[in-house]
Amino acid sequence: MANAEGSDNMLNRVMPKDNIGLAAVLKVKENAWEGLSAEQATLSQPILVCTAHIHWDPEFCDVKLIQTMMLSNELKTILDEIPGQKYDSIQLLLCGDFNSLPDSGVIEFLNSGRVSMDHKDFKELGYKSCLQKIWNCDTPNEFTHSFKLASAYSEDIMPYTNFTFDFKGIIDYIFYSKQGMVPLGLLGPLSSDWLRENKVVGCPHPRIPSDHFPLLVEIELVHLSNGYLNRR
């Protein structure tokens, strides 16, 4: 609220839209790393796992983007508080219902690590000066993060994750650290033929209890000790 001084939209439009993020720092057990030397295997390999739900209303794309930026800021704070760890040695797995399509500012920010301060999703509502007080901007006219994320799913694999009568689209995602994780396989969508044969035009449905389809990815971890890569 202190940083929102001069921005009524931050106070009255963004701040009342509470949503949730859950994060936990996990450590891979030492015996998971077969083939490593004893010294390498004892080096800590933390993984920050987070799941989140971002505001739903399509009319509030500005709120969604700012909430996602706030989430990334909190995740960085968590990483900075982990003792004895270099920032780039901690891997991130970020999952959630971001209520944002692939061409949105939210997904551009997560995928590319940056978003323009003048992005259309801010709706020219005067957030720039307020957000500049919160974020240390390394590049002019951009908000950035340094997680180096990639999406486990693509549009050609999963044409929609949310399937209702009047909306079908991708709004759920699994992001992973590109330098330390490798996707091995994933769960694809329900068959369009099956949906058509069973006359499923929207969910929830008696045979499908949620309007969101599950996302499931098997990921291989890379041990990043001393620049040495070992996959398990």
PDB file of C-alpha atoms in Angstrom:
ATOM      1  CA  MET A   1       0.000   0.000   0.000  1.00  0.00           C
ATOM      2  CA  ALA A   2       2.922   2.337   0.672  1.00  0.00           C
ATOM      3  CA  ASN A   3       4.262   1.773  -2.847  1.00  0.00           C
ATOM      4  CA  ALA A   4       0.789   2.296  -4.335  1.00  0.00           C
ATOM      5  CA  GLU A   5       0.757   5.989  -3.441  1.00  0.00           C
ATOM      6  CA  GLY A   6      -0.491   7.903  -6.465  1.00  0.00           C
ATOM      7  CA  SER A   7      -2.079   4.836  -8.086  1.00  0.00           C
ATOM      8  CA  ASP A   8      -5.740   4.459  -7.226  1.00  0.00           C
ATOM      9  CA  ASN A   9      -5.956   1.491  -9.593  1.00  0.00           C
ATOM     10  CA  MET A  10      -3.311  -0.405  -7.619  1.00  0.00           C
ATOM     11  CA  LEU A  11      -5.247   0.163  -4.397  1.00  0.00           C
ATOM     12  CA  ASN A  12      -8.793  -0.251  -5.672  1.00  0.00           C
ATOM     13  CA  ARG A  13      -8.406  -2.578  -8.657  1.00  0.00           C
ATOM     14  CA  VAL A  14      -5.416  -4.848  -7.909  1.00  0.00           C
ATOM     15  CA  MET A  15      -5.156  -5.159  -4.142  1.00  0.00           C
ATOM     16  CA  PRO A  16      -8.769  -6.345  -3.446  1.00  0.00           C
ATOM     17  CA  LYS A  17      -8.329  -9.309  -5.842  1.00  0.00           C
ATOM     18  CA  ASP A  18      -6.784 -11.812  -3.435  1.00  0.00           C
ATOM     19  CA  ASN A  19      -5.603 -15.113  -4.860  1.00  0.00           C
ATOM     20  CA  ILE A  20      -3.279 -17.811  -3.655  1.00  0.00           C
ATOM     21  CA  GLY A  21       0.167 -19.238  -4.171  1.00  0.00           C
ATOM     22  CA  LEU A  22       1.732 -22.148  -2.302  1.00  0.00           C
ATOM     23  CA  ALA A  23       5.491 -22.678  -2.386  1.00  0.00           C
ATOM     24  CA  ALA A  24       7.841 -25.180  -0.768  1.00  0.00           C
ATOM     25  CA  VAL A  25      11.594 -25.704  -0.957  1.00  0.00           C
ATOM     26  CA  LEU A  26      12.393 -29.396  -1.413  1.00  0.00           C
ATOM     27  CA  LYS A  27      15.741 -31.162  -1.319  1.00  0.00           C
ATOM     28  CA  VAL A  28      16.585 -34.202  -3.445  1.00  0.00           C
ATOM     29  CA  LYS A  29      17.723 -37.151  -1.341  1.00  0.00           C
ATOM     30  CA  GLU A  30      21.416 -37.936  -1.639  1.00  0.00           C
ATOM     31  CA  ASN A  31      20.829 -41.533  -2.752  1.00  0.00           C
ATOM     32  CA  ALA A  32      18.931 -40.268  -5.809  1.00  0.00           C
ATOM     33  CA  TRP A  33      22.208 -39.355  -7.518  1.00  0.00           C
ATOM     34  CA  GLU A  34      23.749 -42.660  -8.577  1.00  0.00           C
ATOM     35  CA  GLY A  35      27.016 -42.345 -10.449  1.00  0.00           C
ATOM     36  CA  LEU A  36      28.150 -39.157  -8.728  1.00  0.00           C
ATOM     37  CA  SER A  37      31.161 -38.945  -6.485  1.00  0.00           C
ATOM     38  CA  ALA A  38      30.489 -38.843  -2.750  1.00  0.00           C
ATOM     39  CA  GLU A  39      31.493 -35.181  -2.655  1.00  0.00           C
ATOM     40  CA  GLN A  40      29.137 -34.238  -5.490  1.00  0.00           C
ATOM     41  CA  ALA A  41      26.240 -36.284  -4.118  1.00  0.00           C
ATOM     42  CA  THR A  42      26.359 -34.513  -0.756  1.00  0.00           C
ATOM     43  CA  LEU A  43      25.981 -31.087  -2.334  1.00  0.00           C
ATOM     44  CA  SER A  44      22.487 -29.789  -1.759  1.00  0.00           C
ATOM     45  CA  GLN A  45      20.155 -29.684  -4.764  1.00  0.00           C
ATOM     46  CA  PRO A  46      17.104 -27.644  -3.721  1.00  0.00           C
ATOM     47  CA  ILE A  47      13.962 -27.447  -5.812  1.00  0.00           C
ATOM     48  CA  LEU A  48      11.443 -24.656  -5.307  1.00  0.00           C
ATOM     49  CA  VAL A  49       7.970 -25.977  -6.144  1.00  0.00           C
ATOM     50  CA  CYS A  50       5.060 -23.566  -6.458  1.00  0.00           C
ATOM     51  CA  THR A  51       1.431 -23.781  -7.469  1.00  0.00           C
ATOM     52  CA  ALA A  52      -0.793 -20.747  -7.853  1.00  0.00           C
ATOM     53  CA  HIS A  53      -4.209 -19.492  -8.847  1.00  0.00           C
ATOM     54  CA  ILE A  54      -4.388 -16.102 -10.574  1.00  0.00           C
ATOM     55  CA  HIS A  55      -7.500 -13.906 -10.863  1.00  0.00           C
ATOM     56  CA  TRP A  56     -10.090 -15.262 -13.282  1.00  0.00           C
ATOM     57  CA  ASP A  57     -11.953 -12.312 -14.851  1.00  0.00           C
ATOM     58  CA  PRO A  58     -10.962 -11.706 -18.526  1.00  0.00           C
ATOM     59  CA  GLU A  59     -11.616  -7.983 -18.038  1.00  0.00           C
ATOM     60  CA  PHE A  60      -8.805  -7.759 -15.485  1.00  0.00           C
ATOM     61  CA  CYS A  61      -5.747  -8.754 -17.529  1.00  0.00           C
ATOM     62  CA  ASP A  62      -3.829  -5.987 -15.749  1.00  0.00           C
ATOM     63  CA  VAL A  63      -4.550  -7.574 -12.371  1.00  0.00           C
ATOM     64  CA  LYS A  64      -3.461 -10.998 -13.647  1.00  0.00           C
ATOM     65  CA  LEU A  65      -0.150  -9.652 -14.919  1.00  0.00           C
ATOM     66  CA  ILE A  66       0.606  -7.734 -11.732  1.00  0.00           C
ATOM     67  CA  GLN A  67      -0.343 -10.728  -9.568  1.00  0.00           C
ATOM     68  CA  THR A  68       2.056 -12.903 -11.587  1.00  0.00           C
ATOM     69  CA  MET A  69       4.800 -10.321 -11.191  1.00  0.00           C
ATOM     70  CA  MET A  70       4.150 -10.224  -7.442  1.00  0.00           C
ATOM     71  CA  LEU A  71       4.365 -14.019  -7.361  1.00  0.00           C
ATOM     72  CA  SER A  72       7.733 -14.014  -9.127  1.00  0.00           C
ATOM     73  CA  ASN A  73       8.961 -11.386  -6.672  1.00  0.00           C
ATOM     74  CA  GLU A  74       7.929 -13.537  -3.706  1.00  0.00           C
ATOM     75  CA  LEU A  75       9.599 -16.615  -5.212  1.00  0.00           C
ATOM     76  CA  LYS A  76      12.838 -14.647  -5.598  1.00  0.00           C
ATOM     77  CA  THR A  77      12.585 -13.609  -1.932  1.00  0.00           C
ATOM     78  CA  ILE A  78      12.237 -17.264  -0.935  1.00  0.00           C
ATOM     79  CA  LEU A  79      15.298 -18.221  -2.999  1.00  0.00           C
ATOM     80  CA  ASP A  80      17.352 -15.390  -1.511  1.00  0.00           C
ATOM     81  CA  GLU A  81      16.586 -16.694   1.991  1.00  0.00           C
ATOM     82  CA  ILE A  82      17.889 -20.230   1.352  1.00  0.00           C
ATOM     83  CA  PRO A  83      21.254 -20.382   3.177  1.00  0.00           C
ATOM     84  CA  GLY A  84      24.433 -21.426   1.398  1.00  0.00           C
ATOM     85  CA  GLN A  85      22.928 -21.574  -2.081  1.00  0.00           C
ATOM     86  CA  LYS A  86      23.724 -19.722  -5.259  1.00  0.00           C
ATOM     87  CA  TYR A  87      20.635 -18.279  -6.917  1.00  0.00           C
ATOM     88  CA  ASP A  88      21.203 -20.132 -10.212  1.00  0.00           C
ATOM     89  CA  SER A  89      21.729 -23.513  -8.508  1.00  0.00           C
ATOM     90  CA  ILE A  90      18.117 -23.743  -7.314  1.00  0.00           C
ATOM     91  CA  GLN A  91      15.595 -25.176  -9.729  1.00  0.00           C
ATOM     92  CA  LEU A  92      12.006 -23.957 -10.000  1.00  0.00           C
ATOM     93  CA  LEU A  93       8.859 -25.868 -10.859  1.00  0.00           C
ATOM     94  CA  LEU A  94       5.937 -23.457 -11.265  1.00  0.00           C
ATOM     95  CA  CYS A  95       2.443 -24.812 -11.872  1.00  0.00           C
ATOM     96  CA  GLY A  96      -0.965 -23.284 -11.768  1.00  0.00           C
ATOM     97  CA  ASP A  97      -4.196 -21.940 -13.134  1.00  0.00           C
ATOM     98  CA  PHE A  98      -3.004 -18.584 -14.455  1.00  0.00           C
ATOM     99  CA  ASN A  99      -6.340 -17.832 -16.163  1.00  0.00           C
ATOM    100  CA  SER A 100      -4.338 -16.398 -19.055  1.00  0.00           C
ATOM    101  CA  LEU A 101      -4.075 -17.415 -22.709  1.00  0.00           C
ATOM    102  CA  PRO A 102      -0.705 -18.149 -24.376  1.00  0.00           C
ATOM    103  CA  ASP A 103      -0.607 -14.705 -26.050  1.00  0.00           C
ATOM    104  CA  SER A 104      -1.175 -12.828 -22.770  1.00  0.00           C
ATOM    105  CA  GLY A 105       1.253 -10.607 -20.903  1.00  0.00           C
ATOM    106  CA  VAL A 106       1.297 -13.137 -18.054  1.00  0.00           C
ATOM    107  CA  ILE A 107       2.667 -15.948 -20.224  1.00  0.00           C
ATOM    108  CA  GLU A 108       4.998 -13.611 -22.122  1.00  0.00           C
ATOM    109  CA  PHE A 109       6.467 -12.521 -18.773  1.00  0.00           C
ATOM    110  CA  LEU A 110       6.940 -16.093 -17.504  1.00  0.00           C
ATOM    111  CA  ASN A 111       8.260 -17.511 -20.796  1.00  0.00           C
ATOM    112  CA  SER A 112      10.588 -14.715 -21.854  1.00  0.00           C
ATOM    113  CA  GLY A 113      11.537 -13.339 -18.450  1.00  0.00           C
ATOM    114  CA  ARG A 114      10.421  -9.823 -19.368  1.00  0.00           C
ATOM    115  CA  VAL A 115       7.419  -7.696 -20.196  1.00  0.00           C
ATOM    116  CA  SER A 116       7.239  -4.117 -21.441  1.00  0.00           C
ATOM    117  CA  MET A 117       6.150  -1.473 -18.948  1.00  0.00           C
ATOM    118  CA  ASP A 118       3.805  -0.288 -21.702  1.00  0.00           C
ATOM    119  CA  HIS A 119       2.321  -3.724 -22.427  1.00  0.00           C
ATOM    120  CA  LYS A 120      -1.288  -3.538 -23.565  1.00  0.00           C
ATOM    121  CA  ASP A 121      -2.393  -5.754 -20.662  1.00  0.00           C
ATOM    122  CA  PHE A 122      -1.624  -2.910 -18.238  1.00  0.00           C
ATOM    123  CA  LYS A 123      -4.477  -1.058 -20.002  1.00  0.00           C
ATOM    124  CA  GLU A 124      -2.736   2.313 -19.660  1.00  0.00           C
ATOM    125  CA  LEU A 125      -4.019   2.541 -16.098  1.00  0.00           C
ATOM    126  CA  GLY A 126      -0.957   4.281 -14.686  1.00  0.00           C
ATOM    127  CA  TYR A 127       0.761   1.384 -12.918  1.00  0.00           C
ATOM    128  CA  LYS A 128       4.271   2.137 -14.187  1.00  0.00           C
ATOM    129  CA  SER A 129       5.549   4.475 -11.480  1.00  0.00           C
ATOM    130  CA  CYS A 130       4.066   2.320  -8.728  1.00  0.00           C
ATOM    131  CA  LEU A 131       5.538  -0.920 -10.096  1.00  0.00           C
ATOM    132  CA  GLN A 132       8.935   0.687 -10.620  1.00  0.00           C
ATOM    133  CA  LYS A 133       9.086   1.276  -6.861  1.00  0.00           C
ATOM    134  CA  ILE A 134       8.579  -2.434  -6.224  1.00  0.00           C
ATOM    135  CA  TRP A 135      10.791  -3.958  -8.931  1.00  0.00           C
ATOM    136  CA  ASN A 136      14.464  -3.321  -9.526  1.00  0.00           C
ATOM    137  CA  CYS A 137      14.434  -2.849 -13.291  1.00  0.00           C
ATOM    138  CA  ASP A 138      17.666  -4.067 -14.907  1.00  0.00           C
ATOM    139  CA  THR A 139      16.606  -2.911 -18.368  1.00  0.00           C
ATOM    140  CA  PRO A 140      14.860   0.328 -19.345  1.00  0.00           C
ATOM    141  CA  ASN A 141      11.105   0.187 -19.863  1.00  0.00           C
ATOM    142  CA  GLU A 142      10.837  -3.527 -18.919  1.00  0.00           C
ATOM    143  CA  PHE A 143       9.929  -5.590 -15.888  1.00  0.00           C
ATOM    144  CA  THR A 144      12.054  -8.734 -15.691  1.00  0.00           C
ATOM    145  CA  HIS A 145      12.689 -11.925 -13.746  1.00  0.00           C
ATOM    146  CA  SER A 146      15.684 -14.266 -13.950  1.00  0.00           C
ATOM    147  CA  PHE A 147      14.165 -17.733 -13.576  1.00  0.00           C
ATOM    148  CA  LYS A 148      14.791 -18.914 -17.197  1.00  0.00           C
ATOM    149  CA  LEU A 149      11.573 -20.901 -17.499  1.00  0.00           C
ATOM    150  CA  ALA A 150      10.072 -23.030 -20.245  1.00  0.00           C
ATOM    151  CA  SER A 151       6.558 -24.391 -20.593  1.00  0.00           C
ATOM    152  CA  ALA A 152       6.225 -28.173 -20.504  1.00  0.00           C
ATOM    153  CA  TYR A 153       3.119 -28.006 -22.701  1.00  0.00           C
ATOM    154  CA  SER A 154       2.568 -26.357 -26.079  1.00  0.00           C
ATOM    155  CA  GLU A 155      -0.578 -25.526 -28.022  1.00  0.00           C
ATOM    156  CA  ASP A 156      -0.009 -28.314 -30.534  1.00  0.00           C
ATOM    157  CA  ILE A 157       0.055 -30.858 -27.687  1.00  0.00           C
ATOM    158  CA  MET A 158      -2.749 -29.490 -25.505  1.00  0.00           C
ATOM    159  CA  PRO A 159      -5.234 -27.358 -27.497  1.00  0.00           C
ATOM    160  CA  TYR A 160      -7.183 -26.480 -24.335  1.00  0.00           C
ATOM    161  CA  THR A 161      -6.882 -27.041 -20.598  1.00  0.00           C
ATOM    162  CA  ASN A 162     -10.202 -25.401 -19.728  1.00  0.00           C
ATOM    163  CA  PHE A 163     -13.286 -26.864 -21.432  1.00  0.00           C
ATOM    164  CA  THR A 164     -16.652 -25.223 -20.806  1.00  0.00           C
ATOM    165  CA  PHE A 165     -19.746 -24.654 -22.946  1.00  0.00           C
ATOM    166  CA  ASP A 166     -18.812 -21.069 -23.877  1.00  0.00           C
ATOM    167  CA  PHE A 167     -15.005 -21.120 -23.460  1.00  0.00           C
ATOM    168  CA  LYS A 168     -12.293 -23.537 -24.509  1.00  0.00           C
ATOM    169  CA  GLY A 169      -8.661 -22.526 -24.155  1.00  0.00           C
ATOM    170  CA  ILE A 170      -5.265 -22.922 -22.493  1.00  0.00           C
ATOM    171  CA  ILE A 171      -5.110 -21.237 -19.091  1.00  0.00           C
ATOM    172  CA  ASP A 172      -3.244 -23.856 -16.983  1.00  0.00           C
ATOM    173  CA  TYR A 173       0.524 -24.338 -17.221  1.00  0.00           C
ATOM    174  CA  ILE A 174       3.572 -26.156 -15.899  1.00  0.00           C
ATOM    175  CA  PHE A 175       6.814 -24.160 -16.122  1.00  0.00           C
ATOM    176  CA  TYR A 176      10.233 -25.603 -15.282  1.00  0.00           C
ATOM    177  CA  SER A 177      13.827 -24.370 -15.054  1.00  0.00           C
ATOM    178  CA  LYS A 178      15.454 -24.854 -18.444  1.00  0.00           C
ATOM    179  CA  GLN A 179      18.973 -25.232 -17.047  1.00  0.00           C
ATOM    180  CA  GLY A 180      18.130 -28.004 -14.586  1.00  0.00           C
ATOM    181  CA  MET A 181      15.096 -29.965 -15.783  1.00  0.00           C
ATOM    182  CA  VAL A 182      14.276 -32.015 -18.878  1.00  0.00           C
ATOM    183  CA  PRO A 183      10.682 -33.170 -19.630  1.00  0.00           C
ATOM    184  CA  LEU A 184      10.548 -36.871 -20.480  1.00  0.00           C
ATOM    185  CA  GLY A 185       6.840 -37.319 -21.130  1.00  0.00           C
ATOM    186  CA  LEU A 186       3.451 -35.801 -20.471  1.00  0.00           C
ATOM    187  CA  LEU A 187      -0.243 -36.555 -20.353  1.00  0.00           C
ATOM    188  CA  GLY A 188      -2.069 -35.399 -23.468  1.00  0.00           C
ATOM    189  CA  PRO A 189      -5.649 -34.165 -23.896  1.00  0.00           C
ATOM    190  CA  LEU A 190      -8.862 -36.137 -23.934  1.00  0.00           C
ATOM    191  CA  SER A 191      -9.683 -37.467 -27.378  1.00  0.00           C
ATOM    192  CA  SER A 192     -11.818 -35.049 -29.370  1.00  0.00           C
ATOM    193  CA  ASP A 193     -13.561 -38.090 -30.894  1.00  0.00           C
ATOM    194  CA  TRP A 194     -14.448 -39.361 -27.413  1.00  0.00           C
ATOM    195  CA  LEU A 195     -15.823 -35.952 -26.429  1.00  0.00           C
ATOM    196  CA  ARG A 196     -17.899 -35.803 -29.596  1.00  0.00           C
ATOM    197  CA  GLU A 197     -19.175 -39.410 -29.306  1.00  0.00           C
ATOM    198  CA  ASN A 198     -20.235 -38.792 -25.694  1.00  0.00           C
ATOM    199  CA  LYS A 199     -21.792 -35.425 -26.576  1.00  0.00           C
ATOM    200  CA  VAL A 200     -19.587 -33.555 -24.119  1.00  0.00           C
ATOM    201  CA  VAL A 201     -19.885 -29.901 -25.116  1.00  0.00           C
ATOM    202  CA  GLY A 202     -18.716 -28.478 -21.801  1.00  0.00           C
ATOM    203  CA  CYS A 203     -17.559 -29.400 -18.317  1.00  0.00           C
ATOM    204  CA  PRO A 204     -18.193 -30.118 -15.488  1.00  0.00           C
ATOM    205  CA  HIS A 205     -19.991 -33.175 -16.847  1.00  0.00           C
ATOM    206  CA  PRO A 206     -21.305 -36.373 -15.207  1.00  0.00           C
ATOM    207  CA  ARG A 207     -18.261 -38.204 -16.610  1.00  0.00           C
ATOM    208  CA  ILE A 208     -15.749 -35.329 -16.199  1.00  0.00           C
ATOM    209  CA  PRO A 209     -15.994 -33.665 -12.778  1.00  0.00           C
ATOM    210  CA  SER A 210     -13.954 -30.508 -13.517  1.00  0.00           C
ATOM    211  CA  ASP A 211     -13.908 -27.904 -16.271  1.00  0.00           C
ATOM    212  CA  HIS A 212     -10.080 -28.063 -16.078  1.00  0.00           C
ATOM    213  CA  PHE A 213      -8.212 -30.986 -17.615  1.00  0.00           C
ATOM    214  CA  PRO A 214      -5.282 -32.400 -15.616  1.00  0.00           C
ATOM    215  CA  LEU A 215      -1.688 -31.672 -16.589  1.00  0.00           C
ATOM    216  CA  LEU A 216       0.949 -34.284 -15.786  1.00  0.00           C
ATOM    217  CA  VAL A 217       4.641 -34.151 -16.685  1.00  0.00           C
ATOM    218  CA  GLU A 218       7.505 -36.525 -15.918  1.00  0.00           C
ATOM    219  CA  ILE A 219      10.668 -34.477 -15.463  1.00  0.00           C
ATOM    220  CA  GLU A 220      14.317 -35.506 -15.311  1.00  0.00           C
ATOM    221  CA  LEU A 221      16.455 -33.536 -12.859  1.00  0.00           C
ATOM    222  CA  VAL A 222      19.946 -32.350 -13.660  1.00  0.00           C
ATOM    223  CA  HIS A 223      22.492 -32.111 -10.824  1.00  0.00           C
ATOM    224  CA  LEU A 224      24.232 -28.763 -11.168  1.00  0.00           C
ATOM    225  CA  SER A 225      27.179 -29.316  -8.816  1.00  0.00           C
ATOM    226  CA  ASN A 226      30.376 -27.526  -9.881  1.00  0.00           C
ATOM    227  CA  GLY A 227      29.119 -27.188 -13.433  1.00  0.00           C
ATOM    228  CA  TYR A 228      28.847 -30.976 -13.707  1.00  0.00           C
ATOM    229  CA  LEU A 229      25.611 -32.201 -15.261  1.00  0.00           C
ATOM    230  CA  ASN A 230      24.195 -35.531 -14.159  1.00  0.00           C
ATOM    231  CA  ARG A 231      20.684 -36.556 -15.043  1.00  0.00           C
ATOM    232  CA  ARG A 232      18.463 -38.697 -12.880  1.00  0.00           C
TER     233      ARG A 232
END
